[in-house]
Structures are given as structure tokens and as C-alpha cells.
PDB file of C-alpha atoms in Angstrom:
ATOM      1  CA  UNK A   1      -1.407   8.698  19.497  1.00 40.00           C
ATOM      2  CA  UNK A   2       1.296   6.159  20.028  1.00 44.00           C
ATOM      3  CA  UNK A   3       2.547   3.522  17.634  1.00 49.00           C
ATOM      4  CA  UNK A   4       0.621   0.979  19.680  1.00 48.00           C
ATOM      5  CA  UNK A   5      -2.583   2.917  18.967  1.00 60.00           C
ATOM      6  CA  UNK A   6      -1.900   2.293  15.268  1.00 66.00           C
ATOM      7  CA  UNK A   7      -1.333  -1.426  15.669  1.00 70.00           C
ATOM      8  CA  UNK A   8      -3.157  -2.404  12.462  1.00 78.00           C
ATOM      9  CA  UNK A   9      -2.639   0.840  10.549  1.00 91.00           C
ATOM     10  CA  UNK A  10      -0.204   1.369   7.674  1.00 94.00           C
ATOM     11  CA  UNK A  11       2.490   3.909   8.498  1.00 93.00           C
ATOM     12  CA  UNK A  12       3.107   6.419   5.696  1.00 95.00           C
ATOM     13  CA  UNK A  13       5.149   9.018   7.652  1.00 92.00           C
ATOM     14  CA  UNK A  14       6.586   9.497  11.124  1.00 88.00           C
ATOM     15  CA  UNK A  15       3.250  10.859  12.258  1.00 89.00           C
ATOM     16  CA  UNK A  16       0.823   9.750   9.527  1.00 93.00           C
ATOM     17  CA  UNK A  17      -1.044   6.499   9.138  1.00 95.00           C
ATOM     18  CA  UNK A  18      -3.682   4.897   6.958  1.00 96.00           C
ATOM     19  CA  UNK A  19      -6.033   3.684   9.624  1.00 95.00           C
ATOM     20  CA  UNK A  20      -7.394   0.161   9.639  1.00 93.00           C
ATOM     21  CA  UNK A  21     -11.088  -0.296   8.876  1.00 95.00           C
ATOM     22  CA  UNK A  22     -12.489  -3.308  10.699  1.00 95.00           C
ATOM     23  CA  UNK A  23     -13.305  -6.223   8.409  1.00 96.00           C
ATOM     24  CA  UNK A  24     -14.352  -8.654  11.130  1.00 96.00           C
ATOM     25  CA  UNK A  25     -16.897 -11.093   9.784  1.00 96.00           C
ATOM     26  CA  UNK A  26     -16.105 -10.160   6.170  1.00 96.00           C
ATOM     27  CA  UNK A  27     -12.897 -12.111   5.510  1.00 95.00           C
ATOM     28  CA  UNK A  28     -14.729 -14.660   3.358  1.00 97.00           C
ATOM     29  CA  UNK A  29     -15.658 -11.826   0.954  1.00 97.00           C
ATOM     30  CA  UNK A  30     -12.007 -11.000   0.248  1.00 98.00           C
ATOM     31  CA  UNK A  31     -10.825 -10.926  -3.336  1.00 98.00           C
ATOM     32  CA  UNK A  32      -7.099 -11.202  -4.105  1.00 98.00           C
ATOM     33  CA  UNK A  33      -5.843  -8.155  -5.978  1.00 98.00           C
ATOM     34  CA  UNK A  34      -2.248  -9.199  -6.664  1.00 98.00           C
ATOM     35  CA  UNK A  35      -2.893  -9.394 -10.424  1.00 98.00           C
ATOM     36  CA  UNK A  36      -4.354  -5.877 -10.348  1.00 98.00           C
ATOM     37  CA  UNK A  37      -1.096  -4.512  -8.916  1.00 97.00           C
ATOM     38  CA  UNK A  38       1.013  -6.049 -11.690  1.00 94.00           C
ATOM     39  CA  UNK A  39       2.857  -2.908 -12.784  1.00 96.00           C
ATOM     40  CA  UNK A  40       3.507  -1.817  -9.183  1.00 98.00           C
ATOM     41  CA  UNK A  41       5.423  -4.891  -8.014  1.00 98.00           C
ATOM     42  CA  UNK A  42       8.866  -3.470  -8.865  1.00 98.00           C
ATOM     43  CA  UNK A  43       8.146  -0.618  -6.424  1.00 98.00           C
ATOM     44  CA  UNK A  44       6.331  -2.682  -3.810  1.00 98.00           C
ATOM     45  CA  UNK A  45       9.144  -5.259  -3.707  1.00 97.00           C
ATOM     46  CA  UNK A  46      11.727  -2.522  -3.096  1.00 98.00           C
ATOM     47  CA  UNK A  47       9.606  -1.197  -0.211  1.00 98.00           C
ATOM     48  CA  UNK A  48       9.795  -4.545   1.614  1.00 97.00           C
ATOM     49  CA  UNK A  49      12.721  -3.432   3.779  1.00 97.00           C
ATOM     50  CA  UNK A  50      11.750  -3.912   7.445  1.00 95.00           C
ATOM     51  CA  UNK A  51      11.111  -7.662   7.290  1.00 95.00           C
ATOM     52  CA  UNK A  52       9.592 -10.247   4.976  1.00 96.00           C
ATOM     53  CA  UNK A  53       5.915  -9.804   4.102  1.00 96.00           C
ATOM     54  CA  UNK A  54       5.307 -13.513   4.696  1.00 95.00           C
ATOM     55  CA  UNK A  55       6.274 -12.860   8.305  1.00 95.00           C
ATOM     56  CA  UNK A  56       5.075  -9.333   9.055  1.00 94.00           C
ATOM     57  CA  UNK A  57       2.546  -8.447   6.366  1.00 94.00           C
ATOM     58  CA  UNK A  58       2.278  -4.690   5.802  1.00 94.00           C
ATOM     59  CA  UNK A  59       4.695  -3.975   8.660  1.00 93.00           C
ATOM     60  CA  UNK A  60       7.450  -5.349   6.410  1.00 96.00           C
ATOM     61  CA  UNK A  61       7.093  -2.357   4.076  1.00 97.00           C
ATOM     62  CA  UNK A  62       8.432   1.167   4.297  1.00 98.00           C
ATOM     63  CA  UNK A  63       5.604   3.221   2.809  1.00 98.00           C
ATOM     64  CA  UNK A  64       6.983   6.547   4.073  1.00 97.00           C
ATOM     65  CA  UNK A  65       7.744   9.277   1.518  1.00 94.00           C
ATOM     66  CA  UNK A  66      11.468   8.770   2.140  1.00 95.00           C
ATOM     67  CA  UNK A  67      11.123   5.014   1.724  1.00 97.00           C
ATOM     68  CA  UNK A  68       9.236   5.424  -1.535  1.00 97.00           C
ATOM     69  CA  UNK A  69      11.712   8.054  -2.775  1.00 96.00           C
ATOM     70  CA  UNK A  70      14.599   5.680  -2.150  1.00 96.00           C
ATOM     71  CA  UNK A  71      12.795   2.813  -3.892  1.00 97.00           C
ATOM     72  CA  UNK A  72      12.062   5.027  -6.916  1.00 96.00           C
ATOM     73  CA  UNK A  73      15.709   5.830  -7.595  1.00 95.00           C
ATOM     74  CA  UNK A  74      16.169   2.991 -10.070  1.00 91.00           C
ATOM     75  CA  UNK A  75      12.606   2.808 -11.378  1.00 96.00           C
ATOM     76  CA  UNK A  76      10.675   4.479 -14.177  1.00 96.00           C
ATOM     77  CA  UNK A  77       8.348   6.905 -12.398  1.00 96.00           C
ATOM     78  CA  UNK A  78       6.173   7.507 -15.477  1.00 96.00           C
ATOM     79  CA  UNK A  79       5.509   3.769 -15.810  1.00 97.00           C
ATOM     80  CA  UNK A  80       4.760   3.467 -12.093  1.00 97.00           C
ATOM     81  CA  UNK A  81       2.401   6.438 -12.194  1.00 97.00           C
ATOM     82  CA  UNK A  82       0.489   4.812 -15.077  1.00 98.00           C
ATOM     83  CA  UNK A  83       0.471   1.477 -13.222  1.00 98.00           C
ATOM     84  CA  UNK A  84      -0.820   3.182 -10.090  1.00 97.00           C
ATOM     85  CA  UNK A  85      -3.646   4.857 -12.002  1.00 98.00           C
ATOM     86  CA  UNK A  86      -4.568   1.540 -13.624  1.00 98.00           C
ATOM     87  CA  UNK A  87      -4.464  -0.232 -10.251  1.00 98.00           C
ATOM     88  CA  UNK A  88      -6.758   2.380  -8.685  1.00 98.00           C
ATOM     89  CA  UNK A  89      -9.308   1.913 -11.469  1.00 98.00           C
ATOM     90  CA  UNK A  90      -9.092  -1.875 -11.257  1.00 98.00           C
ATOM     91  CA  UNK A  91      -9.309  -1.990  -7.454  1.00 98.00           C
ATOM     92  CA  UNK A  92     -12.254   0.417  -7.465  1.00 98.00           C
ATOM     93  CA  UNK A  93     -14.065  -1.903  -9.896  1.00 98.00           C
ATOM     94  CA  UNK A  94     -13.624  -5.007  -7.716  1.00 97.00           C
ATOM     95  CA  UNK A  95     -17.033  -6.249  -6.602  1.00 97.00           C
ATOM     96  CA  UNK A  96     -16.074  -6.820  -2.971  1.00 98.00           C
ATOM     97  CA  UNK A  97     -15.307  -4.240  -0.288  1.00 97.00           C
ATOM     98  CA  UNK A  98     -12.764  -6.608   1.269  1.00 98.00           C
ATOM     99  CA  UNK A  99      -9.502  -7.225  -0.524  1.00 98.00           C
ATOM    100  CA  UNK A 100      -6.438  -9.303   0.077  1.00 98.00           C
ATOM    101  CA  UNK A 101      -2.949  -9.482  -1.287  1.00 98.00           C
ATOM    102  CA  UNK A 102      -1.375 -12.885  -0.864  1.00 97.00           C
ATOM    103  CA  UNK A 103       2.013 -11.412  -1.764  1.00 97.00           C
ATOM    104  CA  UNK A 104       1.793  -8.650   0.839  1.00 97.00           C
ATOM    105  CA  UNK A 105       0.159 -11.017   3.355  1.00 97.00           C
ATOM    106  CA  UNK A 106      -2.644  -8.563   4.050  1.00 96.00           C
ATOM    107  CA  UNK A 107      -6.436  -8.343   4.211  1.00 96.00           C
ATOM    108  CA  UNK A 108      -8.059  -4.898   4.211  1.00 97.00           C
ATOM    109  CA  UNK A 109     -11.150  -2.928   3.478  1.00 98.00           C
ATOM    110  CA  UNK A 110     -11.071  -1.662  -0.123  1.00 98.00           C
ATOM    111  CA  UNK A 111     -10.872   1.948   1.122  1.00 98.00           C
ATOM    112  CA  UNK A 112      -7.573   1.168   2.879  1.00 97.00           C
ATOM    113  CA  UNK A 113      -5.993  -0.272  -0.281  1.00 97.00           C
ATOM    114  CA  UNK A 114      -7.239   2.715  -2.275  1.00 98.00           C
ATOM    115  CA  UNK A 115      -5.736   5.130   0.254  1.00 98.00           C
ATOM    116  CA  UNK A 116      -2.427   3.282  -0.004  1.00 98.00           C
ATOM    117  CA  UNK A 117      -2.517   3.508  -3.805  1.00 98.00           C
ATOM    118  CA  UNK A 118      -3.318   7.248  -3.543  1.00 98.00           C
ATOM    119  CA  UNK A 119      -0.372   7.709  -1.197  1.00 98.00           C
ATOM    120  CA  UNK A 120       2.009   5.787  -3.467  1.00 98.00           C
ATOM    121  CA  UNK A 121       0.848   7.762  -6.495  1.00 97.00           C
ATOM    122  CA  UNK A 122       1.299  11.068  -4.640  1.00 97.00           C
ATOM    123  CA  UNK A 123       4.849  10.011  -3.774  1.00 96.00           C
ATOM    124  CA  UNK A 124       5.567   8.993  -7.372  1.00 96.00           C
ATOM    125  CA  UNK A 125       4.134  12.210  -8.818  1.00 94.00           C
ATOM    126  CA  UNK A 126       5.949  14.265  -6.190  1.00 88.00           C
ATOM    127  CA  UNK A 127       9.245  12.702  -7.208  1.00 70.00           C
ATOM    128  CA  UNK A 128       8.474  13.317 -10.886  1.00 63.00           C
ATOM    129  CA  UNK A 129       7.727  16.987 -10.238  1.00 67.00           C
ATOM    130  CA  UNK A 130      10.848  17.367  -8.143  1.00 62.00           C
ATOM    131  CA  UNK A 131      12.852  15.932 -11.020  1.00 59.00           C
ATOM    132  CA  UNK A 132      14.523  13.517  -8.656  1.00 52.00           C
TER     133      UNK A 132
END
């Protein structure tokens, strides 16, 4: 697949993507989850490297393992791991299957946000185990 085939997907590696799940007709059900990501903002803000989220939404972020590893250099991985676990629980408990983040300028199916949180947590835990 080409990058164009992944137009609405979230890139997490050179050849890996979190695929978009169509939310057409469900936008009005969206619940903002920014408050649920509270402890993750130090990491998320450092991942906003390609552009500004207000302009490009999720395309502004570098969610690749290398991008996350670089962002983690000055952050407390144990705190971020705990924040990621808390965010996954909180997002899972949200009543709607459609979520939005005003800060990240993004609407998505809940499963997409949960996959992103899983990916971020795997990167954080991987860095912890590597002792980096």
C-alpha cells in the first residue's frame, strides 16, 4: 500500500499504520477526551513535530517508535506508563464509540484511539525495558 492508501490512517512506523474506521454519520456522538489524556500531554506535545495540530490534525504528530523514543528522552517514563494505563481505562469507559480531541484536532472511532494508546504504551514500556 502507498501512503495515499493510508490517507486517514495514523502512521506508527515506516510501514505500519493504525487504520481509520469510518465514522460517517456518527460525528454528533463524539465525546472530547482531552481531559482523559491529562498525564500524556507532555509526551503528545513533544510528538507534534511535523506541523501544528490545528492545521494538520494527527498528521502533525510523529507517532513512530523513533519519534516517541526521542520525545521520551526528557520525560518520566514510569509516570507516562501510568498515565497511559489510566487513559486506556478512561477511554474504554466513555459511553460513545466516537471520540474527539480538540487539542489534536481529530475525530476517530474509539478503537482507533485505543490502538494509539496501546502503541504509545508499548513504546514507553519498550524504552523502560531498554533502559534508555
